[in-house]
Each structure stands twice: as structure tokens, then as C-alpha cells.
């Protein structure tokens, strides 16, 4: 089975109600068009996962991010390929998260993580992210959305 190695950014911030939120995008193309995912993409030859993630977010969202700690590496078998996805906590350094490839995007609180239809590989991260969303850095360190 073909193996695809990708990276995903779990971009976090704090909303106007001082609640932690994460950024989700709705896929705008391909076989999984319409499904929700964490933004990111393929790791190119010679790149570290962190370099790939910074490049992908700049390409897809016209935004510079800081890549934080690895949350998990998800291994998932889709019908036609095996996906290996390194998922990192990220924060916006500079930019407005402009959708260049995605169909839609939302900032989601822990209570609303299940409100979108996540792609299968991303579903496996949701519980871990929900638990960690309130355990991570003090919310005063994050910029408000």
C-alpha cells in the first residue's frame, strides 16, 4: 500500500470570550472535498516536519506560524493509501489566515469540536486535542481572535 507522510497544524488561540479555540479548515478539492481537517500537507524531500508545516501554512493560508510540540503521529489506513500524519500545536505569528485552498474555516472551542464532519484521520486527534486544549499554556499567552 502506498504511504503518504504529511504534517498538520493544530493552530490555537483564544477567542473574545477568553476561551481556547483551534482552527479547522474544510477541504476544497480532491477525493475528500467538503471534509474538515487540520491544515497542512506533504513533507517534501529534505524538509523537516516543522519546515514542511511552516511552508504549507504559508502556501495555504498566507500566514506565518510558530510550530510547537508534537501532539501525536497518526497512522491511518485509507482505502487507497496509508497516511502517516505528524500533528503539531501551532500559533499564528503573522498573517490573517486567508483561505487559498480551503472551502471554509472555523475557530472551534472544545465544546464545538464535534460540530464539523472531520476526515477520518483527523477524528483520531479530536479527543486528545479537546483534553489538552485547556491544559496547554495559560490563555493569556495567546492572542485573542
PDB file of C-alpha atoms in Angstrom:
ATOM      1  CA  UNK A   1       0.000   0.000   0.000  1.00  0.00           C
ATOM      2  CA  UNK A   2       1.212   3.476  -0.886  1.00  0.00           C
ATOM      3  CA  UNK A   3       2.382   5.502   2.147  1.00  0.00           C
ATOM      4  CA  UNK A   4       1.903   9.261   2.347  1.00  0.00           C
ATOM      5  CA  UNK A   5       3.668  11.284   5.030  1.00  0.00           C
ATOM      6  CA  UNK A   6       2.112  14.622   5.961  1.00  0.00           C
ATOM      7  CA  UNK A   7       2.073  17.249   8.696  1.00  0.00           C
ATOM      8  CA  UNK A   8      -0.901  19.011  10.282  1.00  0.00           C
ATOM      9  CA  UNK A   9      -1.133  22.256  12.234  1.00  0.00           C
ATOM     10  CA  UNK A  10      -3.434  22.440  15.221  1.00  0.00           C
ATOM     11  CA  UNK A  11      -3.468  26.236  15.350  1.00  0.00           C
ATOM     12  CA  UNK A  12      -4.657  27.512  18.697  1.00  0.00           C
ATOM     13  CA  UNK A  13      -5.601  30.908  20.059  1.00  0.00           C
ATOM     14  CA  UNK A  14      -8.080  32.472  22.480  1.00  0.00           C
ATOM     15  CA  UNK A  15     -11.409  33.931  21.360  1.00  0.00           C
ATOM     16  CA  UNK A  16     -13.057  37.155  22.572  1.00  0.00           C
ATOM     17  CA  UNK A  17     -14.648  35.234  25.447  1.00  0.00           C
ATOM     18  CA  UNK A  18     -11.152  34.174  26.598  1.00  0.00           C
ATOM     19  CA  UNK A  19     -11.859  30.552  25.621  1.00  0.00           C
ATOM     20  CA  UNK A  20      -9.194  28.440  23.898  1.00  0.00           C
ATOM     21  CA  UNK A  21     -10.025  27.730  20.238  1.00  0.00           C
ATOM     22  CA  UNK A  22      -8.474  25.747  17.402  1.00  0.00           C
ATOM     23  CA  UNK A  23      -8.575  26.417  13.663  1.00  0.00           C
ATOM     24  CA  UNK A  24     -10.216  23.885  11.330  1.00  0.00           C
ATOM     25  CA  UNK A  25     -10.474  24.049   7.540  1.00  0.00           C
ATOM     26  CA  UNK A  26     -12.927  22.448   5.128  1.00  0.00           C
ATOM     27  CA  UNK A  27     -11.201  20.717   2.232  1.00  0.00           C
ATOM     28  CA  UNK A  28     -11.938  22.461  -1.055  1.00  0.00           C
ATOM     29  CA  UNK A  29     -10.681  19.857  -3.531  1.00  0.00           C
ATOM     30  CA  UNK A  30      -9.994  16.201  -4.227  1.00  0.00           C
ATOM     31  CA  UNK A  31     -11.482  12.929  -3.073  1.00  0.00           C
ATOM     32  CA  UNK A  32     -12.239  14.237   0.420  1.00  0.00           C
ATOM     33  CA  UNK A  33     -13.697  17.614  -0.662  1.00  0.00           C
ATOM     34  CA  UNK A  34     -16.026  19.015   1.997  1.00  0.00           C
ATOM     35  CA  UNK A  35     -14.453  17.147   4.924  1.00  0.00           C
ATOM     36  CA  UNK A  36     -12.942  19.090   7.803  1.00  0.00           C
ATOM     37  CA  UNK A  37      -9.269  18.814   8.684  1.00  0.00           C
ATOM     38  CA  UNK A  38      -6.336  20.496  10.314  1.00  0.00           C
ATOM     39  CA  UNK A  39      -4.380  22.464   7.697  1.00  0.00           C
ATOM     40  CA  UNK A  40      -1.053  21.144   6.476  1.00  0.00           C
ATOM     41  CA  UNK A  41       0.298  18.944   3.714  1.00  0.00           C
ATOM     42  CA  UNK A  42       3.023  16.696   2.385  1.00  0.00           C
ATOM     43  CA  UNK A  43       6.609  16.773   3.577  1.00  0.00           C
ATOM     44  CA  UNK A  44       8.939  17.445   0.638  1.00  0.00           C
ATOM     45  CA  UNK A  45      12.334  15.814   0.229  1.00  0.00           C
ATOM     46  CA  UNK A  46      14.919  17.369   2.539  1.00  0.00           C
ATOM     47  CA  UNK A  47      12.379  19.093   4.802  1.00  0.00           C
ATOM     48  CA  UNK A  48      11.857  18.503   8.496  1.00  0.00           C
ATOM     49  CA  UNK A  49       8.204  18.142   9.530  1.00  0.00           C
ATOM     50  CA  UNK A  50       8.382  21.603  11.114  1.00  0.00           C
ATOM     51  CA  UNK A  51       9.769  23.203   7.940  1.00  0.00           C
ATOM     52  CA  UNK A  52       7.092  21.486   5.858  1.00  0.00           C
ATOM     53  CA  UNK A  53       4.356  22.749   8.164  1.00  0.00           C
ATOM     54  CA  UNK A  54       5.573  26.347   8.038  1.00  0.00           C
ATOM     55  CA  UNK A  55       5.759  26.179   4.226  1.00  0.00           C
ATOM     56  CA  UNK A  56       2.340  24.543   3.830  1.00  0.00           C
ATOM     57  CA  UNK A  57       0.580  27.047   6.108  1.00  0.00           C
ATOM     58  CA  UNK A  58       2.190  29.939   4.241  1.00  0.00           C
ATOM     59  CA  UNK A  59       1.064  28.417   0.904  1.00  0.00           C
ATOM     60  CA  UNK A  60      -2.485  27.504   2.026  1.00  0.00           C
ATOM     61  CA  UNK A  61      -3.300  30.330   4.450  1.00  0.00           C
ATOM     62  CA  UNK A  62      -0.783  33.117   3.714  1.00  0.00           C
ATOM     63  CA  UNK A  63       0.184  33.032   7.383  1.00  0.00           C
ATOM     64  CA  UNK A  64       3.418  32.580   9.320  1.00  0.00           C
ATOM     65  CA  UNK A  65       3.182  30.175  12.241  1.00  0.00           C
ATOM     66  CA  UNK A  66       5.325  29.065  15.147  1.00  0.00           C
ATOM     67  CA  UNK A  67       5.449  25.271  15.344  1.00  0.00           C
ATOM     68  CA  UNK A  68       5.272  23.948  18.878  1.00  0.00           C
ATOM     69  CA  UNK A  69       5.383  20.470  20.355  1.00  0.00           C
ATOM     70  CA  UNK A  70       4.319  17.308  18.579  1.00  0.00           C
ATOM     71  CA  UNK A  71       0.839  16.252  19.720  1.00  0.00           C
ATOM     72  CA  UNK A  72       0.860  12.831  18.072  1.00  0.00           C
ATOM     73  CA  UNK A  73       1.702  10.945  14.903  1.00  0.00           C
ATOM     74  CA  UNK A  74      -1.483   9.494  13.464  1.00  0.00           C
ATOM     75  CA  UNK A  75      -1.239   6.318  11.393  1.00  0.00           C
ATOM     76  CA  UNK A  76      -4.408   5.750   9.361  1.00  0.00           C
ATOM     77  CA  UNK A  77      -5.291   3.359   6.539  1.00  0.00           C
ATOM     78  CA  UNK A  78      -7.499   4.920   3.878  1.00  0.00           C
ATOM     79  CA  UNK A  79      -8.772   2.566   1.137  1.00  0.00           C
ATOM     80  CA  UNK A  80      -6.010   3.515  -1.350  1.00  0.00           C
ATOM     81  CA  UNK A  81      -3.111   4.618   0.865  1.00  0.00           C
ATOM     82  CA  UNK A  82      -1.630   4.668   4.359  1.00  0.00           C
ATOM     83  CA  UNK A  83      -1.392   8.106   5.947  1.00  0.00           C
ATOM     84  CA  UNK A  84       1.284   8.993   8.495  1.00  0.00           C
ATOM     85  CA  UNK A  85       0.470  12.445   9.917  1.00  0.00           C
ATOM     86  CA  UNK A  86       2.651  14.360  12.381  1.00  0.00           C
ATOM     87  CA  UNK A  87       0.370  16.785  14.243  1.00  0.00           C
ATOM     88  CA  UNK A  88       1.829  19.828  15.997  1.00  0.00           C
ATOM     89  CA  UNK A  89       0.484  22.600  18.214  1.00  0.00           C
ATOM     90  CA  UNK A  90       0.936  25.877  16.321  1.00  0.00           C
ATOM     91  CA  UNK A  91       0.301  29.570  16.814  1.00  0.00           C
ATOM     92  CA  UNK A  92      -0.031  32.429  14.350  1.00  0.00           C
ATOM     93  CA  UNK A  93       2.977  34.751  14.311  1.00  0.00           C
ATOM     94  CA  UNK A  94       1.965  36.952  11.396  1.00  0.00           C
ATOM     95  CA  UNK A  95      -0.928  36.927   8.940  1.00  0.00           C
ATOM     96  CA  UNK A  96      -4.701  36.740   8.707  1.00  0.00           C
ATOM     97  CA  UNK A  97      -5.342  33.047   7.819  1.00  0.00           C
ATOM     98  CA  UNK A  98      -6.516  33.718   4.261  1.00  0.00           C
ATOM     99  CA  UNK A  99      -8.137  30.654   2.662  1.00  0.00           C
ATOM    100  CA  UNK A 100      -6.299  29.909  -0.595  1.00  0.00           C
ATOM    101  CA  UNK A 101      -7.284  26.240  -0.978  1.00  0.00           C
ATOM    102  CA  UNK A 102      -9.894  25.506   1.682  1.00  0.00           C
ATOM    103  CA  UNK A 103     -13.620  25.937   1.117  1.00  0.00           C
ATOM    104  CA  UNK A 104     -14.347  27.226   4.619  1.00  0.00           C
ATOM    105  CA  UNK A 105     -12.746  27.570   8.062  1.00  0.00           C
ATOM    106  CA  UNK A 106     -13.864  27.873  11.679  1.00  0.00           C
ATOM    107  CA  UNK A 107     -12.398  28.581  15.083  1.00  0.00           C
ATOM    108  CA  UNK A 108     -13.773  25.852  17.370  1.00  0.00           C
ATOM    109  CA  UNK A 109     -13.977  25.724  21.153  1.00  0.00           C
ATOM    110  CA  UNK A 110     -13.649  22.414  22.990  1.00  0.00           C
ATOM    111  CA  UNK A 111     -17.454  22.204  23.179  1.00  0.00           C
ATOM    112  CA  UNK A 112     -17.801  22.563  19.405  1.00  0.00           C
ATOM    113  CA  UNK A 113     -15.045  20.216  18.176  1.00  0.00           C
ATOM    114  CA  UNK A 114     -17.666  17.652  17.149  1.00  0.00           C
ATOM    115  CA  UNK A 115     -19.775  20.196  15.230  1.00  0.00           C
ATOM    116  CA  UNK A 116     -17.942  19.587  11.937  1.00  0.00           C
ATOM    117  CA  UNK A 117     -17.506  16.397   9.928  1.00  0.00           C
ATOM    118  CA  UNK A 118     -13.806  15.627  10.384  1.00  0.00           C
ATOM    119  CA  UNK A 119     -11.865  13.496   7.901  1.00  0.00           C
ATOM    120  CA  UNK A 120     -11.226  10.016   9.366  1.00  0.00           C
ATOM    121  CA  UNK A 121      -7.536  10.511  10.195  1.00  0.00           C
ATOM    122  CA  UNK A 122      -8.278  13.828  11.926  1.00  0.00           C
ATOM    123  CA  UNK A 123     -11.051  12.281  14.059  1.00  0.00           C
ATOM    124  CA  UNK A 124      -8.450  10.309  15.988  1.00  0.00           C
ATOM    125  CA  UNK A 125      -6.903  13.588  17.217  1.00  0.00           C
ATOM    126  CA  UNK A 126     -10.081  15.281  18.414  1.00  0.00           C
ATOM    127  CA  UNK A 127     -10.316  13.678  21.858  1.00  0.00           C
ATOM    128  CA  UNK A 128      -6.651  14.308  22.594  1.00  0.00           C
ATOM    129  CA  UNK A 129      -6.926  17.927  21.468  1.00  0.00           C
ATOM    130  CA  UNK A 130     -10.097  18.536  23.463  1.00  0.00           C
ATOM    131  CA  UNK A 131      -8.424  17.287  26.631  1.00  0.00           C
ATOM    132  CA  UNK A 132      -5.242  19.248  26.007  1.00  0.00           C
ATOM    133  CA  UNK A 133      -6.886  22.478  24.883  1.00  0.00           C
ATOM    134  CA  UNK A 134      -7.384  23.612  28.466  1.00  0.00           C
ATOM    135  CA  UNK A 135      -4.190  22.041  29.802  1.00  0.00           C
ATOM    136  CA  UNK A 136      -1.807  23.877  27.487  1.00  0.00           C
ATOM    137  CA  UNK A 137      -0.187  27.252  28.055  1.00  0.00           C
ATOM    138  CA  UNK A 138      -2.052  29.844  30.080  1.00  0.00           C
ATOM    139  CA  UNK A 139      -4.555  31.512  27.780  1.00  0.00           C
ATOM    140  CA  UNK A 140      -3.088  34.965  28.481  1.00  0.00           C
ATOM    141  CA  UNK A 141      -0.071  33.972  26.379  1.00  0.00           C
ATOM    142  CA  UNK A 142      -2.241  33.536  23.264  1.00  0.00           C
ATOM    143  CA  UNK A 143      -3.580  36.314  21.072  1.00  0.00           C
ATOM    144  CA  UNK A 144      -7.352  36.881  21.059  1.00  0.00           C
ATOM    145  CA  UNK A 145      -9.394  36.049  17.988  1.00  0.00           C
TER     146      UNK A 145
END
